[in-house]
Coordinates of C-alpha atoms in Angstrom, one line a residue:
Chain M
M1222 CA 164.9 134.9 125.7
K1223 CA 164.1 131.3 124.8
R1224 CA 163.2 130.4 121.1
K1225 CA 160.8 127.7 120.8
A1226 CA 162.5 124.9 118.5
K1227 CA 161.3 125.1 115.1
A1228 CA 159.3 122.0 113.9
P1229 CA 161.4 120.3 111.5
K1230 CA 160.3 121.1 108.0
R1231 CA 158.0 118.4 106.0
V1232 CA 159.1 117.5 102.8
K1233 CA 156.5 116.5 100.2
T1234 CA 157.3 113.2 98.9
S1235 CA 157.4 114.7 95.5
Q1236 CA 160.1 116.7 96.4
V1237 CA 162.5 113.8 97.4
P1238 CA 164.4 113.4 94.0
A1239 CA 164.5 109.6 93.5
Q1240 CA 160.4 109.8 93.9
K1241 CA 160.3 112.8 91.6
A1242 CA 162.3 110.9 89.1
A1243 CA 160.3 107.8 89.7
E1244 CA 157.2 109.6 88.8
E1245 CA 158.5 111.0 85.8
K1246 CA 159.6 107.7 84.6
V1247 CA 156.2 106.3 85.4
I1248 CA 154.3 109.1 83.8
H1249 CA 156.5 108.6 80.6
A1250 CA 155.9 104.8 80.5
L1251 CA 152.0 105.5 81.0
R1252 CA 152.0 108.0 78.1
R1253 CA 153.7 105.5 75.9
T1254 CA 151.1 102.8 76.6
L1255 CA 148.0 105.2 76.6
A1256 CA 148.5 106.9 73.8
H1257 CA 145.1 107.6 73.5
V1258 CA 144.5 109.4 76.6
P1259 CA 145.0 113.2 76.5
A1260 CA 148.4 114.4 77.9
R1261 CA 146.5 116.6 80.6
A1262 CA 145.1 113.5 82.2
F1263 CA 148.9 112.3 83.4
T1264 CA 149.6 113.9 86.9
R1265 CA 150.7 112.3 89.8
K1266 CA 147.4 112.0 91.5
A1267 CA 145.9 110.5 88.5
S1268 CA 144.0 107.3 89.3
L1269 CA 145.5 104.6 87.0
V1270 CA 142.1 102.9 86.7
K1271 CA 139.7 105.7 87.2
D1272 CA 141.7 108.5 85.1
L1273 CA 143.4 106.9 82.9
G1274 CA 141.5 103.6 82.2
V1275 CA 144.1 101.0 82.7
D1276 CA 142.7 97.6 82.5
S1277 CA 144.0 94.0 82.7
L1278 CA 145.7 94.1 79.2
K1279 CA 147.4 97.6 79.6
V1280 CA 149.0 96.0 82.6
A1281 CA 151.0 93.7 80.6
E1282 CA 152.3 96.6 78.8
L1283 CA 152.7 99.2 81.3
S1284 CA 154.7 96.4 82.8
I1285 CA 156.9 96.3 80.1
A1286 CA 157.4 100.0 79.3
L1287 CA 158.4 100.4 83.3
E1288 CA 160.6 97.7 82.8
D1289 CA 162.5 99.5 80.1
A1290 CA 162.5 103.0 82.4
F1291 CA 163.7 101.3 85.4
G1292 CA 165.8 98.7 84.1
H1293 CA 164.8 95.6 85.9
P1294 CA 161.4 93.5 85.9
V1295 CA 158.4 95.1 87.2
F1296 CA 155.1 93.2 87.6
M1297 CA 152.4 95.5 87.7
G1298 CA 149.8 92.7 88.2
E1299 CA 151.4 91.8 91.9
I1300 CA 151.5 95.6 92.5
F1301 CA 147.7 95.8 91.7
A1302 CA 147.0 92.7 93.8
Q1303 CA 148.7 94.0 96.9
T1304 CA 146.4 97.2 97.3
D1305 CA 143.2 97.4 99.0
E1306 CA 141.9 99.7 96.4
P1307 CA 143.2 99.1 93.6
S1308 CA 141.1 101.7 91.6
S1309 CA 142.7 104.6 93.7
L1310 CA 146.0 103.4 92.8
T1311 CA 147.7 106.6 91.7
V1312 CA 151.1 107.5 89.6
A1313 CA 152.6 108.9 93.0
D1314 CA 151.8 105.5 94.3
I1315 CA 153.1 103.1 91.8
A1316 CA 156.5 105.3 91.5
K1317 CA 156.5 105.0 95.6
F1318 CA 156.4 101.2 95.1
L1319 CA 159.2 101.2 92.7
V1320 CA 161.4 103.4 94.6
D1321 CA 160.6 101.6 97.8
G1322 CA 161.0 98.0 96.6
R1323 CA 157.7 97.0 98.1
Chain W
M1338 CA 138.3 109.9 75.6
A1339 CA 136.1 108.1 73.1
L1340 CA 133.2 105.6 74.4
P1341 CA 133.2 102.0 73.9
F1342 CA 130.0 101.4 71.8
S1343 CA 129.0 103.7 69.0
A1344 CA 125.3 103.4 67.2
Q1345 CA 124.4 103.1 63.5
A1346 CA 120.7 103.6 62.5
H1347 CA 118.8 101.3 59.8
R1348 CA 116.2 102.5 57.7
N1349 CA 113.8 100.2 59.4
N1350 CA 114.2 101.1 62.6
G1351 CA 117.0 98.7 63.6
V1352 CA 119.8 99.7 65.4
T1353 CA 123.5 98.6 65.1
L1354 CA 125.8 99.0 68.2
W1355 CA 129.4 98.9 67.4
L1356 CA 132.0 97.8 70.2
D1357 CA 135.5 99.4 69.6
T1358 CA 137.3 99.8 73.0
P1359 CA 139.7 102.4 73.0
G1360 CA 143.2 102.1 73.0
A1361 CA 142.9 98.2 72.9
T1362 CA 143.6 95.5 70.6
V1363 CA 140.5 93.3 71.9
N1364 CA 137.2 94.4 72.9
V1365 CA 136.3 94.1 76.7
L1366 CA 132.8 94.5 77.9
N1367 CA 133.7 96.6 80.8
A1368 CA 131.7 98.9 83.6
E1369 CA 132.0 101.7 81.0
A1370 CA 131.0 99.7 78.2
A1371 CA 127.8 98.1 80.5
G1372 CA 127.0 101.9 81.8
Q1373 CA 126.7 103.1 78.2
L1374 CA 124.4 100.0 77.3
D1375 CA 122.4 100.9 80.4
R1376 CA 121.9 104.5 79.4
W1377 CA 120.6 103.1 75.8
M1378 CA 118.3 100.8 77.4
D1379 CA 117.1 103.7 79.8
A1380 CA 116.5 105.7 76.6
W1381 CA 114.6 102.9 74.7
E1382 CA 112.4 102.3 77.4
R1383 CA 111.4 106.1 77.5
A1384 CA 111.2 106.4 73.8
R1385 CA 108.0 106.5 72.2
T1386 CA 109.1 104.4 68.9
P1387 CA 111.9 102.1 70.4
P1388 CA 114.3 100.3 68.1
R1389 CA 112.7 97.3 66.1
W1390 CA 115.9 95.2 66.7
V1391 CA 119.3 95.9 68.3
V1392 CA 122.5 94.2 66.6
I1393 CA 125.9 94.2 68.4
R1394 CA 129.0 94.3 66.4
S1395 CA 132.6 94.8 66.9
R1396 CA 134.9 97.3 64.9
K1397 CA 137.8 95.0 65.8
P1398 CA 138.0 92.2 63.3
D1399 CA 139.8 90.0 65.3
S1400 CA 137.5 90.5 68.7
F1401 CA 134.1 90.5 69.4
I1402 CA 134.3 90.4 73.0
N1403 CA 137.4 89.1 74.9
G1404 CA 136.3 89.4 78.3
A1405 CA 135.4 91.9 80.9
G1406 CA 138.7 92.8 82.4
L1407 CA 140.6 90.8 85.1
L1408 CA 142.3 93.9 86.7
M1409 CA 139.6 94.3 89.4
A1410 CA 138.4 90.5 89.6
S1411 CA 142.3 89.8 90.3
T1412 CA 142.1 92.2 93.4
F1413 CA 139.0 91.1 95.1
K1414 CA 140.0 90.0 98.8
T1415 CA 136.6 89.5 100.2
V1416 CA 133.5 87.6 99.0
Q1417 CA 131.3 90.9 100.1
K1418 CA 133.6 92.9 97.9
A1419 CA 133.3 90.7 95.1
K1420 CA 129.7 90.8 95.2
T1421 CA 129.2 94.5 95.4
L1422 CA 131.7 95.5 92.9
T1423 CA 130.4 93.1 90.1
A1424 CA 126.9 94.1 90.8
P1425 CA 126.5 96.6 88.4
V1426 CA 127.7 94.9 85.2
R1427 CA 125.4 91.7 86.2
A1428 CA 122.6 93.9 86.3
T1429 CA 123.3 95.0 83.0
Y1430 CA 123.5 91.6 81.5
D1431 CA 120.4 90.6 83.1
R1432 CA 118.4 93.5 82.2
W1433 CA 120.1 93.1 78.4
A1434 CA 118.7 89.5 78.6
Q1435 CA 115.3 90.3 79.5
L1436 CA 115.0 93.3 76.8
K1437 CA 111.7 92.9 75.2
I1438 CA 113.6 94.5 71.7
P1439 CA 115.0 91.6 69.5
T1440 CA 118.9 91.6 70.2
L1441 CA 121.6 89.9 67.9
A1442 CA 125.0 89.2 68.9
W1443 CA 127.0 89.3 65.3
I1444 CA 130.2 87.8 66.4
E1445 CA 133.3 88.2 64.2
G1446 CA 136.4 87.3 66.4
N1447 CA 137.3 85.9 69.8
C1448 CA 133.9 85.6 71.7
F1449 CA 135.6 84.9 75.2
G1450 CA 134.3 84.4 78.7
C1451 CA 132.2 87.1 79.5
G1452 CA 131.8 87.8 75.9
L1453 CA 130.4 84.5 75.1
E1454 CA 127.8 85.0 78.1
F1455 CA 127.4 88.4 76.7
A1456 CA 126.6 86.6 73.4
V1457 CA 124.2 84.2 75.0
A1458 CA 121.9 87.0 76.8
C1459 CA 121.0 88.1 73.2
G1460 CA 118.4 86.6 71.6
Y1461 CA 119.6 85.6 68.7
R1462 CA 123.7 84.8 67.6
V1463 CA 125.1 84.5 64.1
A1464 CA 129.1 84.3 63.4
R1465 CA 131.5 84.9 60.5
P1466 CA 133.8 82.0 60.1
S1467 CA 137.4 82.9 60.4
A1468 CA 140.5 81.9 61.8
Q1469 CA 139.9 84.2 65.0
T1470 CA 136.2 83.7 65.6
L1471 CA 136.2 81.1 68.3
F1472 CA 134.0 80.6 71.6
R1473 CA 135.8 79.8 74.7
M1474 CA 134.7 79.8 78.4
T1475 CA 137.8 81.0 79.9
E1476 CA 136.6 81.3 83.7
L1477 CA 137.7 77.6 85.3
S1478 CA 140.1 76.5 82.6
D1479 CA 142.4 79.9 82.9
Y1480 CA 141.4 81.4 85.9
R1481 CA 139.9 79.0 88.0
F1482 CA 136.7 80.7 89.5
I1483 CA 133.0 80.1 88.4
P1484 CA 131.6 82.7 85.6
L1485 CA 129.8 85.5 86.9
F1486 CA 127.4 86.7 84.0
G1487 CA 125.0 83.9 83.5
G1488 CA 127.4 81.1 82.2
T1489 CA 126.2 78.6 84.6
Y1490 CA 122.4 78.8 83.8
R1491 CA 121.6 80.9 80.4
L1492 CA 124.3 78.5 78.9
P1493 CA 123.2 75.2 79.9
R1494 CA 119.5 76.0 79.1
L1495 CA 120.3 77.3 75.3
I1496 CA 122.7 74.3 74.6
G1497 CA 122.3 71.8 77.3
A1498 CA 124.4 70.9 80.5
E1499 CA 126.7 68.6 78.8
A1500 CA 127.7 70.8 76.1
A1501 CA 128.1 73.7 78.6
A1502 CA 130.6 71.7 80.2
A1503 CA 132.3 70.8 77.4
L1504 CA 133.1 74.6 77.2
L1505 CA 133.5 75.3 80.9
L1506 CA 135.1 72.2 82.5
G1507 CA 136.4 70.6 79.0
G1508 CA 138.1 74.3 78.0
E1509 CA 136.7 73.2 74.4
I1510 CA 137.7 76.1 72.1
W1511 CA 134.8 76.0 69.6
D1512 CA 134.7 77.3 66.1
T1513 CA 131.7 78.5 63.9
E1514 CA 130.8 75.2 62.9
Q1515 CA 131.3 73.5 66.2
A1516 CA 128.9 76.5 67.6
L1517 CA 126.2 76.2 65.0
S1518 CA 126.1 72.2 65.1
R1519 CA 125.7 72.7 69.0
G1520 CA 123.1 75.1 69.0
L1521 CA 125.2 77.9 70.4
I1522 CA 124.8 80.1 67.2
H1523 CA 121.8 80.4 65.0
Q1524 CA 123.7 80.8 61.5
R1525 CA 127.0 81.4 59.8
V1526 CA 127.0 84.4 58.0
S1527 CA 129.6 85.3 54.9
G1528 CA 132.5 87.5 54.9
E1529 CA 130.5 89.3 51.8
L1530 CA 127.6 89.9 53.7
S1531 CA 129.5 90.9 57.0
D1532 CA 131.5 93.6 54.7
S1533 CA 128.6 94.7 53.0
G1534 CA 126.7 96.4 55.7
D1535 CA 123.4 95.1 54.4
V1536 CA 122.0 93.5 57.7
E1537 CA 118.4 94.7 57.8
A1538 CA 117.2 91.8 55.6
L1539 CA 119.2 89.1 57.4
V1540 CA 118.1 90.5 60.9
E1541 CA 114.5 90.5 59.7
Q1542 CA 114.5 86.8 58.6
L1543 CA 116.1 85.8 61.7
I1544 CA 114.1 87.1 64.2
H1545 CA 110.8 85.8 62.5
Q1546 CA 111.8 82.4 61.7
E1547 CA 110.0 80.0 63.8
E1548 CA 113.1 77.3 63.5
N1549 CA 115.2 79.9 65.3
R1550 CA 113.1 79.6 68.6
R1551 CA 113.3 76.2 68.7
P1552 CA 115.5 74.6 71.5
A1553 CA 119.0 73.3 70.4
P1554 CA 119.9 69.9 69.9
G1555 CA 121.4 68.3 72.8
S1556 CA 119.6 71.0 75.1
R1557 CA 117.9 68.4 77.1
R1558 CA 121.1 67.0 77.7
R1559 CA 120.9 68.2 81.3
R1560 CA 123.5 65.7 83.1
V1561 CA 127.1 66.5 83.2
P1562 CA 129.6 63.6 82.7
S1563 CA 131.4 63.0 85.9
R1564 CA 134.7 62.7 84.1
Y1565 CA 135.5 66.1 84.2
W1566 CA 135.7 66.1 88.0
T1567 CA 136.7 62.5 88.6
Q1568 CA 139.5 62.8 86.5
S1569 CA 140.8 66.0 87.7
P1570 CA 143.7 66.3 89.8
P1571 CA 142.7 67.0 93.8
T1572 CA 143.8 70.4 93.3
R1573 CA 140.7 71.5 91.3
R1574 CA 138.3 68.7 91.7
Q1575 CA 136.2 70.4 94.0
L1576 CA 135.8 73.6 92.0
Y1577 CA 135.0 71.4 89.0
Q1578 CA 132.3 69.4 90.9
L1579 CA 130.6 72.5 92.1
C1580 CA 130.5 74.2 88.3
A1581 CA 129.2 70.8 87.3
T1582 CA 126.4 70.9 89.9
L1583 CA 125.4 74.6 89.1
L1584 CA 125.2 73.5 85.5
E1585 CA 122.9 70.6 86.2
R1586 CA 120.7 72.9 88.6
G1587 CA 120.8 75.8 85.8
W1588 CA 117.5 74.3 85.0
Q1589 CA 116.0 74.4 88.2
G1590 CA 114.2 77.2 89.8
S1591 CA 114.0 81.0 88.6
L1592 CA 116.7 82.6 86.9
L1593 CA 117.1 84.7 89.8
Q1594 CA 117.7 81.8 91.9
A1595 CA 120.0 80.3 89.3
S1596 CA 121.4 83.9 89.6
R1597 CA 121.9 84.2 93.0
R1598 CA 123.5 80.7 93.2
E1599 CA 126.1 81.6 90.6
M1600 CA 127.0 85.0 92.0
T1601 CA 127.7 83.1 95.6
A1602 CA 129.9 80.5 93.6
F1603 CA 131.7 83.3 92.0
A1604 CA 132.6 85.5 95.0
T1605 CA 133.7 82.6 97.1
S1606 CA 136.0 81.2 94.0
V1607 CA 137.5 84.3 92.9
T1608 CA 138.9 85.2 96.3
R1609 CA 140.4 81.8 97.1
P1610 CA 144.3 81.7 96.5
A1611 CA 143.8 79.5 93.5
A1612 CA 142.1 81.9 91.5
Q1613 CA 144.2 85.0 92.3
N1614 CA 147.2 82.8 91.4
A1615 CA 145.8 81.7 88.1
M1616 CA 145.0 85.5 87.1
R1617 CA 148.5 86.3 88.1
Y1618 CA 149.9 84.0 85.5
F1619 CA 147.4 86.0 83.3
F1620 CA 149.6 89.1 83.6
V1621 CA 152.8 86.9 83.2
R1622 CA 151.5 85.6 80.0
H1623 CA 150.7 89.0 78.6
M1624 CA 154.0 90.4 79.8
A1625 CA 155.6 87.3 77.8
R1626 CA 153.7 88.2 74.4
A1627 CA 154.2 91.8 74.9
R1628 CA 157.9 91.2 75.6
M1629 CA 158.2 89.0 72.3
L1630 CA 155.6 90.4 70.1
G1631 CA 156.1 94.2 70.8
T1632 CA 153.0 96.1 71.9
S1633 CA 150.5 98.7 70.1
Q1634 CA 152.6 101.4 71.2
R1635 CA 156.2 99.8 71.4
R1636 CA 157.6 97.9 68.2
Q1637 CA 159.9 95.4 68.9
G1638 CA 163.5 95.3 67.8
K1639 CA 164.2 94.2 64.1
H1640 CA 165.6 91.0 64.8
V1641 CA 166.5 89.1 61.7
L1642 CA 167.6 85.5 61.5
R1643 CA 170.5 84.3 59.6
V1644 CA 170.8 81.3 57.2
G1645 CA 171.5 78.1 59.7
Q1646 CA 170.7 80.0 62.5
Q1647 CA 167.8 78.4 64.6
I1648 CA 165.2 79.3 67.0
Q1649 CA 163.2 76.5 68.7
I1650 CA 159.6 77.3 69.0
L1651 CA 157.4 75.6 71.3
F1652 CA 154.0 74.5 70.4
P1653 CA 151.2 74.2 73.0
L1654 CA 150.8 70.6 74.2
G1655 CA 147.2 70.3 75.2
K1656 CA 146.6 66.9 75.2
Q1657 CA 149.3 66.2 72.8
P1658 CA 152.9 64.9 73.2
P1659 CA 155.3 67.9 73.7
T1660 CA 156.1 69.1 70.3
V1661 CA 159.4 71.8 69.7
C1662 CA 159.6 73.1 66.5
E1663 CA 162.9 73.9 65.4
V1664 CA 162.5 76.7 62.7
R1665 CA 165.7 77.5 60.6
A1666 CA 166.0 80.2 58.0
R1667 CA 166.6 79.5 54.8
Q1668 CA 167.7 82.8 53.6
D1669 CA 168.9 85.7 55.4
G1670 CA 166.5 88.4 56.7
T1671 CA 164.0 86.5 57.4
S1672 CA 162.1 88.5 60.1
L1673 CA 161.8 86.4 63.3
I1674 CA 159.2 89.0 64.9
E1675 CA 156.7 88.2 61.6
T1676 CA 157.3 84.8 62.3
L1677 CA 156.6 84.7 65.8
R1678 CA 153.4 86.7 65.0
T1679 CA 152.1 84.7 62.5
L1680 CA 152.4 81.7 64.8
D1681 CA 151.0 83.7 67.4
Y1682 CA 147.8 84.8 65.4
Q1683 CA 147.5 81.2 64.5
G1684 CA 146.7 80.5 68.2
Y1685 CA 150.1 79.2 69.0
T1686 CA 152.4 79.7 72.1
V1687 CA 155.5 80.8 71.1
V1688 CA 158.5 80.9 73.0
P1689 CA 161.8 81.5 71.0
S1690 CA 165.0 79.8 72.4
F1691 CA 168.1 81.8 71.2
G1692 CA 171.9 80.5 71.2
K1693 CA 173.6 77.4 69.4
G1694 CA 173.0 75.4 72.5
P1695 CA 170.1 72.8 73.5
A1696 CA 166.8 74.8 73.3
A1697 CA 165.2 76.3 76.8
S1698 CA 162.6 73.2 76.4
Q1699 CA 165.5 70.2 75.9
R1700 CA 167.2 72.0 79.0
L1701 CA 164.2 71.8 81.2
L1702 CA 163.1 68.3 80.0
G1703 CA 166.8 67.2 80.7
R1704 CA 166.3 68.5 84.2
I1705 CA 163.0 66.4 85.0
E1706 CA 164.7 63.4 83.5
S1707 CA 167.5 63.8 85.9
V1708 CA 165.5 64.3 88.9
C1709 CA 163.3 61.3 87.9
R1710 CA 166.5 59.1 87.5
T1711 CA 167.7 60.2 91.0
F1712 CA 164.1 59.1 92.5
L1713 CA 163.9 56.0 90.6
K1714 CA 167.3 55.0 92.0
A1715 CA 166.5 55.8 95.3
G1716 CA 163.7 53.0 95.1
F1717 CA 161.0 55.2 94.3
A1718 CA 158.4 53.5 92.0
P1719 CA 157.7 55.2 88.7
A1720 CA 153.8 55.2 89.3
S1721 CA 154.3 56.7 92.4
L1722 CA 156.2 59.8 90.7
A1723 CA 153.8 60.0 87.9
S1724 CA 151.1 60.4 90.7
E1725 CA 152.7 63.0 92.7
F1726 CA 153.3 64.9 89.7
W1727 CA 149.5 65.0 88.8
K1728 CA 148.5 65.2 92.3
Q1729 CA 149.9 68.4 92.7
G1730 CA 148.1 69.7 89.7
F1731 CA 150.7 69.2 86.7
E1732 CA 148.5 69.3 83.7
T1733 CA 150.9 67.2 81.2
P1734 CA 151.5 63.4 82.4
L1735 CA 154.9 62.9 83.7
R1736 CA 155.4 60.2 80.9
M1737 CA 154.8 62.6 78.4
L1738 CA 157.8 64.7 79.3
W1739 CA 160.2 61.9 79.9
P1740 CA 158.8 58.9 77.7
A1741 CA 161.4 56.7 78.8
L1742 CA 160.2 56.5 82.4
P1743 CA 159.9 53.3 83.2
S1744 CA 156.5 51.4 83.2
E1745 CA 156.8 48.6 85.7
G1746 CA 158.6 48.2 88.9
R1747 CA 157.8 48.3 92.2
G1748 CA 159.3 50.5 94.9
R1749 CA 162.0 49.0 97.0
R1750 CA 162.6 50.4 100.2
R1751 CA 166.3 50.5 100.9
R1752 CA 168.2 50.7 104.1
G1753 CA 169.0 54.3 105.8
R1754 CA 167.4 57.4 104.1
N1755 CA 164.5 56.9 101.9
A1756 CA 163.3 59.7 99.5
R1757 CA 159.3 60.0 100.3
P1758 CA 157.0 61.0 97.2
T1759 CA 156.3 64.2 98.8
E1760 CA 159.8 65.2 98.3
F1761 CA 159.6 64.9 94.4
I1762 CA 158.0 67.9 93.6
P1763 CA 159.6 70.4 95.7
V1764 CA 163.1 68.9 94.4
L1765 CA 162.1 69.1 91.0
L1766 CA 160.6 72.6 91.2
K1767 CA 164.2 73.5 92.6
H1768 CA 165.9 72.0 89.8
L1769 CA 163.6 73.8 87.2
V1770 CA 163.8 77.2 88.6
D1771 CA 167.6 76.7 88.9
E1772 CA 167.7 75.7 85.2
C1773 CA 165.5 78.9 84.1
L1774 CA 167.6 81.1 85.9
S1775 CA 170.5 79.6 84.1
L1776 CA 168.6 79.8 80.9
L1777 CA 168.1 83.8 81.7
R1778 CA 171.9 84.1 82.4
D1779 CA 173.0 82.8 79.4
G1780 CA 170.5 84.7 77.0
T1781 CA 169.1 81.4 75.7
L1782 CA 165.6 83.2 77.3
A1783 CA 165.4 86.8 76.9
H1784 CA 162.6 87.2 79.8
P1785 CA 161.6 85.6 83.3
S1786 CA 158.0 85.7 81.9
H1787 CA 159.5 83.5 78.7
A1788 CA 160.4 81.2 81.5
D1789 CA 157.1 80.9 83.4
V1790 CA 155.1 80.6 80.1
L1791 CA 157.7 77.8 78.8
A1792 CA 156.8 75.6 82.4
S1793 CA 153.2 76.6 82.2
T1794 CA 152.9 75.3 78.6
M1795 CA 155.0 72.6 78.4
L1796 CA 154.9 71.4 81.7
G1797 CA 151.5 72.1 82.6
F1798 CA 152.5 74.0 85.4
P1799 CA 149.6 74.4 88.1
L1800 CA 147.6 77.4 87.6
E1801 CA 146.5 77.3 91.2
R1802 CA 150.3 78.1 91.9
S1803 CA 150.3 81.1 89.4
S1804 CA 153.8 80.5 87.8
L1805 CA 157.3 78.7 88.4
L1806 CA 159.0 81.6 89.0
L1807 CA 156.4 83.6 90.9
D1808 CA 155.9 80.4 93.2
A1809 CA 159.2 79.7 94.1
E1810 CA 159.5 83.3 94.8
A1811 CA 156.6 83.3 97.2
S1812 CA 157.8 80.2 98.7
G1813 CA 161.1 81.1 99.5
A1814 CA 162.5 78.3 97.5
S1815 CA 165.1 80.1 96.0
A1816 CA 167.1 83.2 97.6
H1817 CA 168.4 84.1 94.0
I1818 CA 165.2 85.5 92.1
S1819 CA 162.9 88.3 92.6
V1820 CA 160.1 89.2 90.6
R1821 CA 161.2 92.9 90.7
G1822 CA 165.1 92.1 90.1
L1823 CA 167.0 89.1 88.9
P1824 CA 170.5 88.7 89.6
K1825 CA 172.7 91.5 88.0
S1826 CA 174.3 88.9 85.5
A1827 CA 170.8 88.3 84.1
G1828 CA 169.9 89.9 80.9
V1829 CA 166.5 91.8 81.0
G1830 CA 164.7 91.7 77.5
Q1831 CA 165.8 91.8 73.9

């Protein structure tokens, strides 16, 4: 009896080690930059603008914190400028951007 | 999270709204703050006894309101989106300006951009003199877009189009004395009065004094001097002329018509590449500052100067010749960071140059001289080099960067290959980028953003092209740099 081929198992982005590690680094950098925000707000799906209150001045500080975490220049202003909906940019999105180098 | 505004009631039914943007060193009038003001205005409209007057003050001594936040503006890709997303905050400004309750802006610290527009939307303005109590309209000079919150019609109606142009087009920065003499504020208040909290008497006096309702001196000057756009580089002449027209027409028609003209001009200008690039430089500048001085959350390393060791700090050029200040420590242990912070606080742009060799600024100036000599040798006229430099939007005259540039001499065409004027800037930029990479590799400069700030402040690199290194990356002029990663041999940060 023939068995149907199983569909390939879908792997969530967060389960990919590089992505997960990057998300942790981004959250750590955000917590350093936004010390006034409650810790529970920092999730991978949290929007930087809507949920965490990141504004233009914090972007610069966040860039520095991410540089320390990732070891290379990070220009957060450019990341925001390249998205269609910057207000919905999440922690996971930032991490993916930094992992993919896009 | 804490709300931006908190209210303080006074005994004669007055209210002070204290602004303290959470988690920030400066105040911004963003959507959240505007929403809070809207809720208060709703409550006052419904109240049986609304407040007798309302004062706006800041809890941050160095910042009244520094702007509305550029993050969203830097992402506007279409005119319609710019109009839609800014509509709620614009509505708040308009509503505040039309409030029947007397409003007073009690200004201490920076009053920039949208902050100045908010102060102008208040009925009365007082200011406490201090090193940080300064008035600026940053929209055109720093970000290359038309103001959004009434700067093109409320400001000229208050102080006249000519004075408004001095702020907007001329990029002037006024202290409290200038603001008083131009009619921007009604009174200067002492520090003692500010600190005592006893504001009731002053407010009552202000809102009842007849002279505070008279037009400001110069308010009838409705023409904008043409030099603001005729003497501008071609890269921004059209924008400046548009703004001048708006200022002159700010008197004409109703406030609604003026508002609509302004909104259309803003939405068109903010989506253009010039504004988007200028806003990119804003982020670069703040990165440079954060990397150098540390942030509220990150203390910069303790870097101390030893006797004889030098750092060279660049002072902003403005309209003055370039000045590099050489700082030598007189005794061991002088804190570099405290020195930089002191200068930064005074408004200087500081870019420390490390190492024993020539300063970063000197090396860049050396490259400029070298390229100029090459083109002069090729038969290119000095005047045409200077003209090309200016036409491409560089703020600093070429002669200021190389004072030995010959003042006479006609271009001679040689046989064979001739250097064309249009090649001067691309060649110059390539040399400057190469020198910046070299400065980063050998540690003379600590971070790419420092190179960009140096190029912008000293050379007047056109904001329309964002920054030197970002522009090089975007144009593919250099294959060796990436905003996201320098060559491995380059250092990052301190």
